[in-house]
Coordinates of C-alpha atoms and ligand atoms in Angstrom, one line a residue:
Chain A
M1 CA 59.9 44.7 44.5
K2 CA 57.5 42.6 46.5
V3 CA 56.6 39.2 44.9
L4 CA 53.4 37.4 45.6
V5 CA 53.3 33.6 45.1
P6 CA 49.9 31.8 45.3
V7 CA 50.2 28.2 46.2
K8 CA 47.5 25.5 46.1
R9 CA 47.2 22.5 48.3
V10 CA 46.5 19.5 46.1
V11 CA 46.7 15.7 46.2
D12 CA 50.4 14.7 46.0
Y13 CA 51.4 14.0 42.4
N14 CA 52.6 10.5 43.3
V15 CA 49.2 9.4 44.6
K16 CA 47.1 7.3 42.4
I17 CA 43.7 8.9 43.0
R18 CA 40.5 6.9 43.6
V19 CA 37.2 7.9 42.1
R20 CA 34.2 7.3 44.4
A21 CA 31.9 4.6 42.9
D22 CA 28.8 6.7 43.4
G23 CA 30.1 9.4 41.1
S24 CA 30.3 12.0 43.8
G25 CA 34.0 12.8 43.4
V26 CA 37.5 11.9 44.1
E27 CA 38.3 10.3 47.5
L28 CA 40.3 12.9 49.5
A29 CA 40.1 11.4 53.0
N30 CA 43.5 10.2 54.2
V31 CA 45.2 11.1 51.0
K32 CA 48.7 12.7 51.0
M33 CA 48.4 16.4 50.1
S34 CA 51.3 18.6 48.9
M35 CA 52.0 21.9 47.3
N36 CA 51.1 21.9 43.6
P37 CA 54.4 21.1 41.8
F38 CA 54.1 24.1 39.6
D39 CA 53.8 26.3 42.6
E40 CA 57.0 25.0 44.1
I41 CA 58.6 26.1 40.9
A42 CA 56.9 29.5 41.4
V43 CA 58.3 29.8 45.0
E44 CA 61.7 28.8 43.8
E45 CA 61.7 31.5 41.1
A46 CA 60.7 34.1 43.6
L47 CA 63.5 33.0 45.9
R48 CA 66.0 33.3 43.0
L49 CA 64.8 36.8 42.2
K50 CA 65.3 37.7 45.9
E51 CA 68.8 36.2 45.9
A52 CA 69.6 38.2 42.8
G53 CA 68.5 41.4 44.5
T54 CA 65.4 42.0 42.3
A55 CA 62.8 40.9 44.8
T56 CA 62.7 42.3 48.3
E57 CA 59.9 40.4 50.0
I58 CA 58.1 37.1 49.1
V59 CA 54.5 36.7 50.3
I60 CA 53.0 33.2 50.0
V61 CA 49.2 33.1 49.6
S62 CA 46.9 30.1 49.7
I63 CA 43.1 29.9 49.3
G64 CA 41.5 26.9 50.8
P65 CA 40.8 25.0 54.1
A66 CA 42.6 25.5 57.4
Q67 CA 45.1 22.8 56.4
A68 CA 46.3 25.0 53.5
A69 CA 48.3 26.7 56.2
E70 CA 50.7 23.7 56.0
T71 CA 51.2 24.4 52.3
I72 CA 52.0 28.0 53.1
R73 CA 54.5 26.8 55.8
T74 CA 56.2 24.7 53.1
G75 CA 56.7 27.8 51.0
L76 CA 58.0 29.7 54.1
A77 CA 60.4 26.9 54.8
M78 CA 61.7 27.1 51.3
G79 CA 62.4 30.8 52.0
G80 CA 59.2 32.9 51.7
D81 CA 59.0 35.8 54.2
R82 CA 55.3 35.6 55.3
G83 CA 52.0 34.0 54.5
V84 CA 48.4 34.9 53.9
L85 CA 45.7 32.2 54.2
V86 CA 42.3 33.0 52.8
K87 CA 39.9 30.4 54.2
T88 CA 37.1 29.0 52.1
D89 CA 34.9 26.0 52.5
G90 CA 34.9 23.5 49.7
P91 CA 36.6 23.8 46.4
T92 CA 37.1 27.3 45.0
E93 CA 37.0 27.8 41.2
P94 CA 39.8 29.6 39.4
L95 CA 37.6 32.7 38.8
A96 CA 36.9 33.1 42.5
V97 CA 40.5 32.4 43.4
A98 CA 41.6 35.1 40.9
K99 CA 39.1 37.6 42.4
I100 CA 40.4 36.8 45.9
L101 CA 44.0 37.2 44.7
A102 CA 43.1 40.5 43.0
K103 CA 42.0 41.8 46.5
I104 CA 45.2 40.6 48.1
V105 CA 47.2 42.4 45.3
E106 CA 45.3 45.6 46.1
E107 CA 46.4 45.3 49.7
E108 CA 49.9 44.1 49.2
K109 CA 50.8 46.0 46.0
P110 CA 53.4 43.5 44.7
G111 CA 55.3 44.2 41.5
L112 CA 55.1 40.6 40.3
V113 CA 52.8 37.6 41.0
I114 CA 54.2 34.2 40.1
L115 CA 51.7 31.4 39.9
G116 CA 51.8 27.8 38.6
K117 CA 50.6 27.3 35.1
Q118 CA 48.2 24.6 36.2
A119 CA 46.9 22.9 39.3
I120 CA 47.3 19.2 39.0
D121 CA 43.9 18.4 40.5
D122 CA 41.5 20.5 38.4
D123 CA 44.0 20.8 35.5
C124 CA 42.3 24.2 34.7
N125 CA 45.2 26.3 33.6
Q126 CA 43.3 29.6 34.1
T127 CA 44.0 31.4 37.4
G128 CA 47.0 33.4 36.3
Q129 CA 45.5 34.6 33.1
M130 CA 42.3 35.5 35.0
L131 CA 44.2 37.4 37.6
A132 CA 46.1 39.3 34.9
A133 CA 42.7 40.2 33.3
L134 CA 41.1 41.4 36.5
L135 CA 44.2 43.6 37.3
G136 CA 44.7 44.8 33.7
W137 CA 48.3 43.5 33.9
P138 CA 50.4 41.8 31.2
Q139 CA 50.8 38.0 31.5
G140 CA 53.8 35.8 30.7
T141 CA 52.3 32.3 30.8
F142 CA 54.1 28.9 30.7
A143 CA 57.5 30.5 31.5
S144 CA 60.7 28.6 31.1
K145 CA 62.9 31.7 31.7
V146 CA 62.3 35.0 33.5
S147 CA 64.7 37.9 33.4
P148 CA 64.2 41.3 34.8
E149 CA 65.2 44.0 32.4
G150 CA 65.1 47.7 33.1
D151 CA 61.6 48.4 34.5
G152 CA 60.2 45.3 32.8
L153 CA 60.4 41.6 32.6
T154 CA 61.5 39.4 29.7
V155 CA 59.8 36.0 29.7
T156 CA 60.5 33.0 27.6
R157 CA 57.4 30.9 27.1
E158 CA 56.9 27.2 26.2
V159 CA 54.5 27.3 23.2
D160 CA 53.3 24.5 20.9
G161 CA 55.9 25.1 18.2
G162 CA 58.9 25.7 20.5
L163 CA 59.7 28.8 22.5
Q164 CA 58.5 32.4 22.4
T165 CA 60.0 35.4 24.2
V166 CA 57.9 38.4 25.2
A167 CA 58.7 41.6 27.1
L168 CA 56.2 42.7 29.8
K169 CA 55.7 45.9 31.6
L170 CA 55.7 45.7 35.4
P171 CA 53.6 44.9 37.4
A172 CA 53.0 41.6 35.7
I173 CA 51.8 38.0 36.1
V174 CA 54.0 35.1 35.4
T175 CA 52.9 31.4 35.3
T176 CA 55.5 28.7 35.6
D177 CA 56.3 25.8 33.3
L178 CA 58.2 22.7 34.5
R179 CA 61.6 23.7 33.1
L180 CA 61.8 27.1 34.7
N181 CA 63.9 25.8 37.6
E182 CA 64.4 22.9 39.9
P183 CA 62.8 23.8 43.3
R184 CA 65.0 23.4 46.4
Y185 CA 64.2 21.3 49.4
A186 CA 63.5 23.0 52.7
S187 CA 66.2 22.1 55.3
L188 CA 65.2 21.1 58.8
P189 CA 66.4 24.3 60.4
N190 CA 64.4 26.3 57.8
I191 CA 61.3 24.2 58.5
M192 CA 61.7 25.1 62.2
K193 CA 62.3 28.8 61.4
A194 CA 59.2 28.8 59.1
K195 CA 57.0 28.0 62.1
K196 CA 57.7 31.5 63.5
K197 CA 57.2 33.4 60.3
P198 CA 54.0 35.6 60.2
L199 CA 50.9 34.0 58.7
D200 CA 47.8 36.1 58.4
E201 CA 44.4 34.6 58.2
K202 CA 41.4 36.1 56.4
S203 CA 38.1 34.8 54.9
A204 CA 36.7 35.3 51.4
A205 CA 33.8 37.2 53.1
D206 CA 36.3 39.6 54.8
L207 CA 37.5 40.5 51.3
G208 CA 34.0 40.8 49.9
V209 CA 34.4 38.2 47.2
D210 CA 31.5 36.0 46.1
V211 CA 33.0 32.5 45.8
A212 CA 29.8 30.7 44.7
P213 CA 30.7 28.2 42.0
R214 CA 29.6 28.8 38.5
L215 CA 30.1 25.2 37.4
Q216 CA 27.9 22.5 38.8
V217 CA 29.8 19.2 38.9
L218 CA 27.1 16.7 37.9
K219 CA 29.3 13.6 38.3
T220 CA 32.8 12.3 38.4
V221 CA 33.6 9.0 36.9
E222 CA 36.6 6.8 36.2
P223 CA 37.8 7.0 32.6
A224 CA 37.1 4.0 30.4
K225 CA 39.7 1.3 31.4
R226 CA 42.1 0.3 28.7
Q227 CA 42.6 -3.4 28.3
A228 CA 46.2 -4.3 28.8
G229 CA 47.2 -6.2 25.7
A230 CA 49.6 -9.0 25.4
K231 CA 53.4 -9.3 25.4
V232 CA 55.0 -10.3 22.2
G233 CA 58.0 -12.5 22.1
S234 CA 60.0 -10.9 19.3
V235 CA 60.3 -8.0 17.0
A236 CA 59.1 -10.2 14.1
E237 CA 56.0 -11.1 16.0
L238 CA 55.4 -7.5 16.9
V239 CA 55.5 -6.4 13.2
D240 CA 53.3 -9.3 12.2
K241 CA 50.7 -8.4 14.8
L242 CA 50.7 -4.7 13.9
K243 CA 50.1 -5.6 10.3
S244 CA 47.7 -8.5 10.4
E245 CA 45.9 -8.0 13.8
A246 CA 45.9 -4.2 14.4
G247 CA 46.2 -3.2 10.8
V248 CA 48.0 0.0 11.7
I249 CA 51.1 -0.4 9.4
Chain B
M1 CA 22.6 31.0 20.1
A2 CA 25.7 31.8 18.1
T3 CA 29.2 30.5 18.8
L4 CA 32.5 32.1 18.0
L5 CA 35.6 29.9 17.4
L6 CA 39.0 31.4 17.7
A7 CA 41.2 29.8 15.0
D8 CA 44.7 28.4 15.4
H9 CA 46.6 29.2 12.3
H10 CA 50.0 29.9 10.6
E11 CA 48.9 33.0 8.6
D12 CA 48.8 31.3 5.2
H13 CA 47.2 28.1 6.4
L14 CA 45.0 26.8 9.1
G15 CA 46.2 24.4 11.8
D16 CA 44.4 21.0 12.1
A17 CA 43.3 22.0 15.6
T18 CA 40.7 24.4 14.3
A19 CA 38.7 21.8 12.3
K20 CA 38.6 19.6 15.4
A21 CA 37.6 22.4 17.8
L22 CA 34.9 23.3 15.2
T23 CA 33.3 19.9 15.7
A24 CA 32.9 20.8 19.4
A25 CA 31.7 24.3 18.5
I26 CA 29.0 23.0 16.3
Q27 CA 27.8 20.6 19.0
I28 CA 27.6 23.5 21.5
G29 CA 25.3 25.4 19.2
G30 CA 25.4 27.1 15.8
P31 CA 25.6 29.2 13.8
V32 CA 29.3 29.1 14.2
H33 CA 31.6 32.0 13.2
I34 CA 35.4 31.6 13.1
L35 CA 37.7 34.5 14.0
V36 CA 41.0 34.4 12.2
A37 CA 43.3 37.1 13.7
G38 CA 46.9 37.5 12.5
T39 CA 49.3 39.8 10.7
S40 CA 47.7 39.1 7.4
P41 CA 45.9 35.8 7.6
K42 CA 44.3 35.7 4.2
G43 CA 45.3 32.1 3.4
A44 CA 44.1 30.8 6.8
A45 CA 40.8 32.6 6.5
A46 CA 40.2 31.1 3.0
E47 CA 40.8 27.6 4.5
A48 CA 38.5 28.4 7.4
A49 CA 35.7 29.4 5.0
R50 CA 35.9 26.0 3.3
L51 CA 35.3 24.1 6.6
E52 CA 31.9 22.5 6.7
G53 CA 29.4 24.1 9.1
V54 CA 30.8 27.5 9.3
E55 CA 28.5 30.4 8.7
K56 CA 31.0 33.3 8.6
V57 CA 34.7 33.9 8.9
L58 CA 35.8 37.1 10.6
V59 CA 39.3 38.3 9.8
A60 CA 41.2 40.8 12.0
S61 CA 44.6 41.8 10.5
G62 CA 47.4 43.6 12.2
E63 CA 50.9 43.3 13.6
I64 CA 49.6 43.0 17.1
Y65 CA 47.8 39.8 16.3
G66 CA 50.9 38.2 14.8
H67 CA 52.1 36.3 17.8
G68 CA 49.1 35.3 19.9
L69 CA 49.7 37.9 22.6
A70 CA 46.9 37.5 25.1
E71 CA 46.4 41.2 25.9
P72 CA 45.4 42.5 22.5
F73 CA 43.5 39.2 21.6
A74 CA 41.5 39.5 24.8
E75 CA 40.6 43.1 24.0
L76 CA 39.5 42.1 20.5
L77 CA 37.4 39.1 21.7
V78 CA 35.7 41.0 24.5
G79 CA 34.6 43.5 21.9
L80 CA 33.1 40.8 19.8
M81 CA 31.5 38.7 22.5
G82 CA 28.4 40.9 22.8
A83 CA 27.0 39.1 19.8
Y84 CA 27.8 35.5 20.9
D85 CA 26.7 33.1 23.5
A86 CA 29.8 30.9 23.4
L87 CA 33.5 31.3 22.7
V88 CA 35.5 28.2 21.8
A89 CA 39.2 27.6 21.1
S90 CA 41.5 24.5 21.0
S91 CA 43.6 23.8 24.1
S92 CA 46.6 24.9 22.2
T93 CA 49.1 27.1 24.1
T94 CA 47.5 30.1 22.3
G95 CA 44.0 29.1 23.3
K96 CA 45.1 28.4 26.9
N97 CA 46.8 31.7 27.1
I98 CA 44.0 33.9 25.7
L99 CA 40.6 32.4 26.7
P100 CA 40.9 32.6 30.5
R101 CA 41.7 36.3 30.1
V102 CA 38.6 36.8 28.1
A103 CA 36.5 34.7 30.6
A104 CA 37.6 36.8 33.6
L105 CA 36.9 40.1 31.7
L106 CA 33.4 38.8 31.0
D107 CA 33.0 37.4 34.6
V108 CA 32.6 33.8 33.3
M109 CA 34.2 30.6 34.6
Q110 CA 35.9 28.9 31.7
I111 CA 35.4 25.2 31.1
S112 CA 38.9 24.0 30.2
D113 CA 40.0 21.2 27.9
I114 CA 36.6 19.5 27.3
S115 CA 36.6 16.0 25.9
K116 CA 32.9 15.8 25.1
V117 CA 29.9 18.0 24.6
D118 CA 26.8 16.7 26.4
G119 CA 24.6 19.8 25.7
P120 CA 24.9 23.5 25.2
D121 CA 25.9 24.1 28.8
T122 CA 27.1 20.6 29.9
F123 CA 30.5 19.2 29.2
E124 CA 32.9 16.4 30.1
R125 CA 36.5 17.2 31.0
P126 CA 39.4 15.1 32.4
V127 CA 40.8 16.1 35.8
Y128 CA 43.6 14.6 37.8
A129 CA 45.7 14.0 34.7
G130 CA 42.9 12.1 33.1
N131 CA 42.3 9.8 36.0
A132 CA 38.8 11.1 36.5
I133 CA 36.3 12.5 34.1
Q134 CA 34.0 15.3 35.4
T135 CA 30.6 16.2 33.9
V136 CA 30.1 19.9 34.6
K137 CA 27.2 22.2 33.9
S138 CA 27.9 25.9 33.4
T139 CA 25.5 28.4 35.0
D140 CA 27.1 31.4 33.3
A141 CA 25.2 33.3 30.7
K142 CA 28.1 32.9 28.2
K143 CA 30.1 29.7 27.8
I144 CA 33.9 29.9 27.3
V145 CA 35.4 26.6 26.4
T146 CA 38.7 25.2 25.4
V147 CA 38.7 21.9 23.5
R148 CA 41.0 18.8 23.9
T149 CA 41.4 18.4 20.1
A150 CA 42.6 14.8 20.4
A151 CA 39.0 13.9 21.6
F152 CA 37.2 15.3 18.5
A153 CA 37.3 14.4 14.8
A154 CA 37.9 17.2 12.4
T155 CA 35.0 18.5 10.4
G156 CA 35.1 18.0 6.6
E157 CA 35.6 20.5 3.9
G158 CA 33.0 21.7 1.3
G159 CA 31.7 24.8 3.0
S160 CA 31.8 28.2 1.5
A161 CA 31.3 30.7 4.3
A162 CA 31.3 34.4 3.8
V163 CA 34.6 36.1 4.8
E164 CA 34.3 39.5 6.4
D165 CA 37.1 41.8 7.5
I166 CA 36.7 43.4 10.9
S167 CA 38.6 46.3 12.4
A168 CA 41.4 45.6 14.9
A169 CA 40.9 46.6 18.5
G170 CA 43.4 48.8 20.3
D171 CA 46.8 47.6 21.6
P172 CA 46.8 47.8 25.4
G173 CA 50.5 48.2 25.2
L174 CA 51.3 45.9 28.1
S175 CA 53.4 43.3 26.3
R176 CA 55.6 43.1 23.3
F177 CA 56.8 40.1 21.2
V178 CA 60.6 39.8 21.3
G179 CA 61.4 36.7 19.4
E180 CA 60.8 33.0 18.9
E181 CA 62.7 29.8 18.4
L182 CA 60.4 27.4 16.6
T183 CA 61.3 23.8 16.0
R184 CA 61.4 23.2 12.2
S185 CA 60.6 19.8 11.0
D186 CA 59.2 18.1 7.9
R187 CA 57.6 15.5 10.0
P188 CA 53.8 15.5 10.7
E189 CA 52.7 17.6 13.7
L190 CA 52.3 15.7 16.9
G191 CA 48.7 16.8 17.2
S192 CA 47.6 15.5 13.9
A193 CA 50.0 12.6 13.2
K194 CA 48.6 9.1 12.6
I195 CA 51.7 7.5 14.1
I196 CA 53.9 8.8 16.9
V197 CA 57.2 7.4 18.0
S198 CA 58.2 8.6 21.5
G199 CA 61.4 8.2 23.4
G200 CA 62.1 8.4 27.1
R201 CA 65.0 8.8 29.5
A202 CA 66.4 5.4 28.4
L203 CA 67.7 7.0 25.3
G204 CA 70.5 8.5 27.4
S205 CA 71.6 11.4 25.2
A206 CA 70.4 13.8 22.5
E207 CA 72.7 12.0 20.0
K208 CA 71.2 8.6 20.8
F209 CA 67.7 10.0 20.8
K210 CA 68.2 11.2 17.2
E211 CA 70.1 8.1 16.1
V212 CA 67.5 5.6 17.4
I213 CA 64.2 7.4 17.2
E214 CA 64.5 9.3 13.9
P215 CA 65.1 6.3 11.5
L216 CA 62.1 4.5 13.0
A217 CA 60.0 7.7 12.7
D218 CA 61.2 8.0 9.1
Q219 CA 60.3 4.4 8.3
L220 CA 56.8 4.9 9.7
G221 CA 56.2 8.4 8.5
A222 CA 55.6 9.3 12.2
A223 CA 55.8 12.4 14.4
I224 CA 58.3 12.3 17.3
G225 CA 57.3 12.6 20.9
A226 CA 59.1 12.4 24.2
S227 CA 58.6 11.9 27.9
R228 CA 59.3 14.8 30.2
A229 CA 62.4 13.1 31.5
A230 CA 63.8 13.0 27.9
V231 CA 62.8 16.7 27.4
D232 CA 64.3 17.8 30.8
A233 CA 67.5 16.0 30.0
G234 CA 67.7 17.9 26.7
Y235 CA 67.3 14.9 24.4
A236 CA 64.3 16.4 22.7
P237 CA 62.8 19.9 22.5
N238 CA 60.0 20.9 24.8
D239 CA 57.3 21.0 22.2
Q240 CA 57.6 17.2 21.8
Q241 CA 56.6 16.5 25.4
V242 CA 53.6 14.2 25.6
G243 CA 51.6 14.1 28.8
Q244 CA 49.5 16.0 31.5
T245 CA 51.5 19.1 31.0
G246 CA 52.7 18.6 27.4
K247 CA 50.6 17.6 24.4
V248 CA 47.7 15.2 24.5
V249 CA 47.6 12.9 21.5
A250 CA 45.5 10.1 20.2
P251 CA 47.1 8.7 17.1
D252 CA 46.3 5.3 15.4
L253 CA 49.6 4.0 16.6
Y254 CA 51.8 5.2 19.6
V255 CA 55.2 3.6 20.0
A256 CA 56.7 4.2 23.5
L257 CA 60.4 3.4 23.6
G258 CA 62.2 3.4 27.0
I259 CA 59.3 5.2 28.7
S260 CA 58.2 3.8 32.1
G261 CA 54.6 5.0 31.8
A262 CA 54.2 7.4 34.7
I263 CA 50.6 8.6 35.1
Q264 CA 51.6 12.1 33.9
H265 CA 52.8 10.5 30.6
L266 CA 49.8 8.2 30.3
A267 CA 47.6 11.3 30.6
G268 CA 48.8 12.4 27.2
M269 CA 48.6 9.2 25.2
K270 CA 46.4 6.6 26.7
D271 CA 43.6 7.3 24.3
S272 CA 45.7 6.2 21.3
K273 CA 44.1 3.5 19.2
V274 CA 47.0 1.1 19.4
I275 CA 49.9 1.4 21.9
V276 CA 53.2 -0.4 21.5
A277 CA 55.8 -0.4 24.3
I278 CA 59.4 -1.5 24.2
N279 CA 61.0 -1.5 27.7
K280 CA 63.5 -3.8 29.3
D281 CA 61.7 -3.8 32.6
D282 CA 58.8 -6.3 32.3
E283 CA 57.0 -4.6 35.2
A284 CA 57.1 -1.1 33.7
P285 CA 53.6 0.5 34.1
I286 CA 53.5 1.3 30.4
F287 CA 52.8 -2.4 29.7
Q288 CA 49.4 -2.0 31.6
V289 CA 48.1 0.2 28.7
A290 CA 50.1 -1.3 25.8
D291 CA 48.3 -3.5 23.3
Y292 CA 51.6 -5.0 22.3
G293 CA 54.5 -5.0 24.8
L294 CA 58.0 -6.2 24.0
V295 CA 60.4 -6.7 26.9
A296 CA 63.7 -5.9 25.3
D297 CA 66.7 -3.6 25.1
L298 CA 65.5 -0.8 22.8
F299 CA 69.0 -0.3 21.4
T300 CA 68.9 -3.8 19.8
A301 CA 65.1 -4.0 19.3
V302 CA 64.6 -0.7 17.4
P303 CA 67.2 -1.4 14.7
E304 CA 65.7 -4.8 14.3
L305 CA 62.2 -3.3 14.1
I306 CA 63.4 -0.9 11.4
S307 CA 64.7 -3.7 9.2
E308 CA 61.6 -5.9 9.8
L309 CA 59.4 -3.0 8.8
A310 CA 61.6 -2.4 5.7
K311 CA 61.0 -6.0 4.7
T312 CA 57.2 -5.8 5.0
R313 CA 57.1 -2.6 3.1
K314 CA 58.8 -4.0 0.1
Ligands
FAD1 C1 53.6 18.0 37.8 C2 54.2 17.0 36.9 C3 53.9 17.0 35.6 C4 54.5 16.0 34.7 N1 54.1 16.1 33.4 C5 54.6 15.1 32.6 C6 54.3 15.1 31.2 O1 53.5 15.9 30.7 N2 54.9 14.1 30.4 C7 55.7 13.2 30.9 O2 56.2 12.3 30.2 N3 56.1 13.2 32.2 C8 55.6 14.1 33.1 N4 56.0 14.2 34.4 C9 57.1 13.3 34.8 C10 56.7 11.9 35.1 O3 56.2 11.8 36.4 C11 57.9 10.9 34.9 O4 58.9 11.4 35.7 C12 58.4 10.8 33.4 O5 57.3 10.6 32.6 C13 59.4 9.7 33.3 O6 60.0 9.7 32.0 P1 60.6 8.4 31.4 O7 59.5 7.3 31.4 O8 61.2 8.7 30.1 O9 61.7 8.0 32.4 P2 61.8 6.8 33.5 O10 60.7 6.8 34.4 O11 63.2 7.0 34.1 O12 61.7 5.5 32.6 C14 62.7 5.1 31.8 C15 62.3 3.7 31.3 O13 63.2 3.2 30.4 C16 63.4 1.8 30.6 N5 64.7 1.5 30.0 C17 66.0 1.9 30.5 N6 66.9 1.4 29.6 C18 66.3 0.8 28.6 C19 66.8 0.1 27.4 N7 68.0 0.1 27.1 N8 65.8 -0.5 26.6 C20 64.5 -0.4 27.0 N9 64.0 0.2 28.1 C21 64.9 0.8 28.9 C22 63.4 1.6 32.1 O14 63.0 0.3 32.4 C23 62.3 2.6 32.5 O15 61.0 2.0 32.5 C24 55.4 15.1 35.2 C25 55.7 15.1 36.6 C26 55.1 16.1 37.4 C27 55.5 16.1 38.9
AMP2 N1 43.2 27.8 45.9 C1 44.3 28.3 45.5 N2 45.2 29.0 46.3 C2 46.3 29.5 45.9 N3 46.7 29.5 44.6 C3 45.9 28.9 43.7 C4 44.7 28.3 44.1 N4 44.1 27.8 43.0 C5 45.0 28.0 42.0 N5 46.0 28.7 42.4 C6 47.2 29.2 41.6 O1 46.8 29.2 40.2 C7 47.6 28.3 39.5 C8 46.8 27.6 38.4 O2 45.7 26.9 38.9 P1 44.5 26.4 37.9 O3 44.0 27.6 37.1 O4 43.4 25.9 38.9 O5 45.0 25.3 37.1 C9 48.1 27.3 40.6 O6 49.4 26.7 40.1 C10 48.4 28.3 41.7 O7 49.5 29.0 41.6

């Protein structure tokens, strides 16, 4: 079974982002970029399926600027077999990403697509569900466990009240939650090897997908700043303040 | 302009999230209808009908709606959406699972996790773990929106909407519910609790987490939360995680114990009314958002806090 893993290039999760004062967006110049953390988990899960003999080939796909090729190389260095870069200018919304991915799925015919549950820049949490809809496939979102069973897949999902297990027919879509696995680091020799792995380039236009945004971003601002309060010297003082000053107990 | 709100419910009663998402739905544009779909959600439907500002409650009953499976829910909702201009749900794991599937089928770009309604097509939503707030205007004919419930007050009761049974849509037969492991607790739910006591990695073990956090939560009548580090280490169940990728909460009082205050954690709690932090590192970032910070070892401070609280409560 071929497994497709879409990976997004995002601002590294350790970076404290800066919002431009004129409301035009988040400062992205000279900011460290990395693979979306949930997508690292998706790549790792695909690798484990390959090591277990379930997956035969892992194709890493990214939609974005030319530099997204680096993100694909990271996935290849972890152990992916080949990459596909679909170049777009400017940010591409989840609906457009899902449409592009649906075209790639038509070409590649994978048995499983593993995505992150959420990109940590737009925090949308949509793309996997949208891709499942466009393909008419089942979806196992927010997965903390994935087990192939017969000709299907059993997925344990992190839900508000605890955990839920569902059985999906294949082909299927899975989106990863944080506890699915601990992604491996790429070793230096594997980083070198990844440079020689095949990486196809296409454009959204080649695929005939309209990527025009449906949402207009009118402005981007910093959230209201919270005033840091004061330190208290003792537990007794804390309780007194909570009672008389804050009035919350 | 009519708006359909997908209810979160537990069959015999309605979750608190629905009344909060309803506030957003009414702001987007009425009349508002609520869809309650479940195995036999009579009780939840009756509660939905009592919420203020609801014109009609639609009830779809059937085994396939018993577990929030996205595939049959999407089929049902797509069938209904011809009559509506907007579809709203809370950003619960059920809403997040189902709504994007409906959006794609209708060729609409969803607006996720809104924190404010500026107009029928214009919304504010946090991005980058809440470190920026975007104002977005949708150009799609229909609006599909999930709602950050911590940012909206619940509507009141006193309504008496009509309740109408509707027929179930087909089962696409793509997925099947196998089982669930739900955390049972008599404590308030994280999403609606007035007070939350949260523990971090500093607790060190599941036993200590229980031993230190629970008595304080009991004393305060609080819900229990946790950092990702505490959940990952197995000190607390996953549904207690607060943060960018866990639950977003805004209680009257949030008590962070042995939590450093990483941006991903702050994303889930920095809109709480009053924040208390106890941490032994006086430079921990949590102190930058805490109204009251105590630099102390939590293993001595928390028992002391419990006995001080007991004194004031007498
Ligand atoms: C994509 C992504 C998503 C994430 N999502 C979330 C999320 O939703 N929620 C979340 O919480 N995290 C999330 N994280 C993780 C986050 O970055 C932090 O790693 C995590 O919040 C740290 O948890 P902590 O504060 O309990 O642990 P630590 O950072 O290890 O902090 C422990 C704190 O306890 C203090 N301490 C130690 N001993 C004592 C003692 N005896 N008494 C008092 N204080 C003591 C220390 O001084 C320290 O400040 C995410 C990370 C990524 C990459
Ligand atoms: N531009 C992109 N290129 C590749 N994958 C993407 C892209 N955008 C989103 N994804 C995938 O979809 C997931 C969810 O993203 P989102 O719906 O934007 O929160 C991510 O974790 C990725 O797996």
